[in-house]
Coordinates of C-alpha atoms in Angstrom, one line a residue:
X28 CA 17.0 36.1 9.6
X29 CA 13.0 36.3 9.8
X30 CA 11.1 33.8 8.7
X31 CA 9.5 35.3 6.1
X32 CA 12.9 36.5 3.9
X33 CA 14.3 32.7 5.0
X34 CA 11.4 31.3 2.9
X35 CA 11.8 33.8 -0.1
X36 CA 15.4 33.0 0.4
X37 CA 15.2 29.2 0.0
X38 CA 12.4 29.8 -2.8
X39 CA 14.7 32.0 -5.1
X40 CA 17.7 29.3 -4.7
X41 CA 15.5 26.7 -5.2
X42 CA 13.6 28.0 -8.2
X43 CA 17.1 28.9 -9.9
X44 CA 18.2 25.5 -9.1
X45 CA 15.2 23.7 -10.9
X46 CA 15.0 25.9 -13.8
X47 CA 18.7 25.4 -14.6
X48 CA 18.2 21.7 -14.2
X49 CA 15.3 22.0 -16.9
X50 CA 16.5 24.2 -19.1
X51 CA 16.4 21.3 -21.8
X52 CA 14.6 18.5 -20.2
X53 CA 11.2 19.0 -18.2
X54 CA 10.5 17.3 -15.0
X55 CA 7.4 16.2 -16.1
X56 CA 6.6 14.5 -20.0
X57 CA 3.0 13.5 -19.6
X58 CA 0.7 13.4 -17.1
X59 CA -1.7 16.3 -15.4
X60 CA 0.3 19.7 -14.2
X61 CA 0.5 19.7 -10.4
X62 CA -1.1 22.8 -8.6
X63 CA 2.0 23.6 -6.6
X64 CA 5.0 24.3 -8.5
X65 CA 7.8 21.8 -7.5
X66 CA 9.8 24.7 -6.1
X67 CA 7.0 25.8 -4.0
X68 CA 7.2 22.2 -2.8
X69 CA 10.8 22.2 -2.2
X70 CA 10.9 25.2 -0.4
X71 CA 8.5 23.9 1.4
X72 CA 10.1 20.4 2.8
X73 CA 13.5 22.2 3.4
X74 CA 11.8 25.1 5.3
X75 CA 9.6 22.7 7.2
X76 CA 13.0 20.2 7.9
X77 CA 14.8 23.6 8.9
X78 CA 12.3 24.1 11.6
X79 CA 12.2 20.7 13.1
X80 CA 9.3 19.2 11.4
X81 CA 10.2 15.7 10.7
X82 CA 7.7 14.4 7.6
X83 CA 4.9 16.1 5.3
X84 CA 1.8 16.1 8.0
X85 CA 3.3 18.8 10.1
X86 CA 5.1 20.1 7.4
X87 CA 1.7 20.6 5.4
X88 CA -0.4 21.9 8.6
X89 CA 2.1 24.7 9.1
X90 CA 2.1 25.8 5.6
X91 CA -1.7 25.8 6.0
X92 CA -2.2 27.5 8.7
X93 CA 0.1 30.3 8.5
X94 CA 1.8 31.0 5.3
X95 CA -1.7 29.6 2.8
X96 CA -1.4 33.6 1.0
X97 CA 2.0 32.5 0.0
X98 CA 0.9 29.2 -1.1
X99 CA -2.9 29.6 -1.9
X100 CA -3.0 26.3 -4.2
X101 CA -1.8 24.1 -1.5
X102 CA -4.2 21.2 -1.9
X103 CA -4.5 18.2 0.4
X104 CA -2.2 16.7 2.2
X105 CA -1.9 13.5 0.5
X106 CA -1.1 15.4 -3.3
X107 CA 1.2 17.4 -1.0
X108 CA 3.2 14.6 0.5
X109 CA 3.4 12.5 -3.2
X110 CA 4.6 15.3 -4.8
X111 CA 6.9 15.6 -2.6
X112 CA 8.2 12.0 -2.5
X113 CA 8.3 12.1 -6.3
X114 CA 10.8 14.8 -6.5
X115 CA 13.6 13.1 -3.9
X116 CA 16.0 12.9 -6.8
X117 CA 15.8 16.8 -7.2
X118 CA 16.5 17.3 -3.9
X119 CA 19.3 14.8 -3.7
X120 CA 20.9 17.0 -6.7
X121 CA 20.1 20.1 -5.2
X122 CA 21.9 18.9 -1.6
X123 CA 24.9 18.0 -3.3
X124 CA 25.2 21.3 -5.4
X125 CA 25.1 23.0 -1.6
X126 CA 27.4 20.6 -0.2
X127 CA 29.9 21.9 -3.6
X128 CA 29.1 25.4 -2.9
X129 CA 29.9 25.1 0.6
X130 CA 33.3 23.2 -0.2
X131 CA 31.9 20.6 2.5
X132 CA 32.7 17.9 0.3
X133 CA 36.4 19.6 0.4
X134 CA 36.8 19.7 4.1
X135 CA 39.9 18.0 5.4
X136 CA 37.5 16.8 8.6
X137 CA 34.1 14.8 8.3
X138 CA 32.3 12.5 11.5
X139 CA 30.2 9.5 10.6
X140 CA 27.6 8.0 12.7
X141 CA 25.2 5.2 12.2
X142 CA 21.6 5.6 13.8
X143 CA 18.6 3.3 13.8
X144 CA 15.4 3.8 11.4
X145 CA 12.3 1.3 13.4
X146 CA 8.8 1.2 11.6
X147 CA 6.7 0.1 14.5
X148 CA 7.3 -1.1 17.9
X149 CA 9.0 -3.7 18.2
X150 CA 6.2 -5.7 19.3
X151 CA 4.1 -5.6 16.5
X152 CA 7.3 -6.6 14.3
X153 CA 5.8 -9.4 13.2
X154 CA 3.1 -8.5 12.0
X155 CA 4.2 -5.4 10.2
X156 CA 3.6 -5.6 6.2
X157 CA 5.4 -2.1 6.0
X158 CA 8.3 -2.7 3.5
X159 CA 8.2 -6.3 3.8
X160 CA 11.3 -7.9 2.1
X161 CA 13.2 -4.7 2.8
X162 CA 13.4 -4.2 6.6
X163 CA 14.8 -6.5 8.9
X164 CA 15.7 -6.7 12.4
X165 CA 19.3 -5.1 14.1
X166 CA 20.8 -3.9 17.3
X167 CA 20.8 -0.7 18.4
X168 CA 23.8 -0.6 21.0
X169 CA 23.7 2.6 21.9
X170 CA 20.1 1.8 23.0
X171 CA 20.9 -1.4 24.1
X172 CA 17.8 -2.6 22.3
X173 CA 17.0 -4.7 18.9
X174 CA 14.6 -2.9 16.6
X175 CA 12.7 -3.7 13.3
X176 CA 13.5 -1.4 10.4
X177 CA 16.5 -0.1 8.8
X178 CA 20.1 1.6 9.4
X179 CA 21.4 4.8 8.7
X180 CA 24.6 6.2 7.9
X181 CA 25.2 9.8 7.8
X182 CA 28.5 12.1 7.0
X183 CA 28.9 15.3 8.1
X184 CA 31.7 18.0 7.4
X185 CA 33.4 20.1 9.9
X186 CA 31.0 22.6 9.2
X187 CA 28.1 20.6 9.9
X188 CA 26.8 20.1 6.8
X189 CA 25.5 16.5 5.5
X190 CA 27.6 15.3 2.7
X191 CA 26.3 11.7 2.8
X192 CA 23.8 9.6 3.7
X193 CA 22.4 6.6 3.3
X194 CA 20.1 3.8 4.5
X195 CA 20.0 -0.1 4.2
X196 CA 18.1 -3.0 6.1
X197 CA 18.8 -2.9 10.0
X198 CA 20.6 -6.4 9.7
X199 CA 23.7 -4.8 7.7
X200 CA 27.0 -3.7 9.1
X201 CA 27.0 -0.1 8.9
X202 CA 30.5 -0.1 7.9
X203 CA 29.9 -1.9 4.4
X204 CA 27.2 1.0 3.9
X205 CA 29.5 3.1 4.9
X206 CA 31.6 2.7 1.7
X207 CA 28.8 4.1 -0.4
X208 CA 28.9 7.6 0.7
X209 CA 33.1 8.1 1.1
X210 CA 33.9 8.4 -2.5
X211 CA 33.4 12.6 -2.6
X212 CA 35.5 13.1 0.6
X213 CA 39.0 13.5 1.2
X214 CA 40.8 14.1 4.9
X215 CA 40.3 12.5 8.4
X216 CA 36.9 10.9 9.1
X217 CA 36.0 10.4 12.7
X218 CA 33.8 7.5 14.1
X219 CA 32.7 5.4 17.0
X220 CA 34.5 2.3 17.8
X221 CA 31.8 0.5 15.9
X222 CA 33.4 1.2 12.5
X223 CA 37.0 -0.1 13.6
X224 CA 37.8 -3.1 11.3
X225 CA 41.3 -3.3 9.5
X226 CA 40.0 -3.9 6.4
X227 CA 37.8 -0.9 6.1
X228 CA 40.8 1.5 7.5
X229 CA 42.6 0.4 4.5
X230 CA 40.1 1.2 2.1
X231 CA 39.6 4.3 3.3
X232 CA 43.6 5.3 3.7
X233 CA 43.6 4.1 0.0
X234 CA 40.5 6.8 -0.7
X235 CA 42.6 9.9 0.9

């Protein structure tokens, strides 16, 4: 699919999406009326993720410089990227509507996987002030390295589509974060060694 018709694509799903969720409540009670519409902003982040862009800079320089007559009230980058941040719980409903369209939450097969989240290098740990009473330090053993930040935890279907995630301080077991995101899925779940532990093998049996 072109480019162009996968951004009108991801618009027009979007756009239905949000003005279904706000048929009788409004995003917004008070407050100024942003430039962008929040779908154009959506759209935006998922296209932008979609085509390996990892956070709002690049995703806001692309936009910019070659698709600004789709978007001509794209601002500045930092209205851009707070906008964005303050509509994560819209885009957490909207990714599990997909997942339910998909029937990824019904797939009898799902992998896990852990991965590591650093803030800075790991030299400059202690002085970081970035999340401070949030992060903490862990061990990466696939890297064979300790880090400073925090721990993912991510669920995928058969398919390859994300029907959990999570994230928690570096210094927990990724197998009590883990439990968070199991609740929707049914079937066999693969995983590393990492996540063997009786305990959590019966929880999970008892879960389906």
């Amino acid at each position: 699919m072109p480019i162009d018709e996968f951004i009108i694509h991801v618009f027009c799903l979007v756009d239905d999406f949000i003005k279904e969720e706000t048929s009788s409540t409004p995003l917004r009670k008070r407050g100024f009326s942003s430039h962008l519409t929040d779908s154009e902003v959506i759209t935006m982040r998922l296209v932008g993720e979609y085509l390996g862009f990892g956070d709002e800079k690049p995703i806001w320089e692309y936009f910019k410089r070659h698709w600004l007559e789709w978007f001509p009230k794209l601002g500045c980058r930092t209205t851009f990227t707070r906008q964005s941040a303050n509509l994560w719980f819209v885009t957490q409903k909207l990714q599990k509507q997909l997942l339910q369209k998909l029937d990824a939450d019904i797939d009898d097969l799902h992998m896990c996987d852990g991965f590591p989240i650093p803030i800075c290098h790991f030299k400059r740990a202690g002085f970081c002030r970035k999340f401070k009473g949030d992060a903490s330090y862990g061990y990466c053993a696939s890297k064979e390295e300790t880090y400073y930040g925090f721990k993912g935890n991510i669920i995928i279907s058969g398919l390859g589509v994300i029907t959990g995630i999570t994230a928690t301080a570096a210094n927990v077991d990724e197998r009590d974060s883990l439990c968070e995101i199991i609740d929707n899925i049914k079937g066999l779940l693969l995983g590393d060694k990492g996540l063997m532990r009786p305990s959590l093998k019966e929880d999970l049996h008892k879960k389906g």
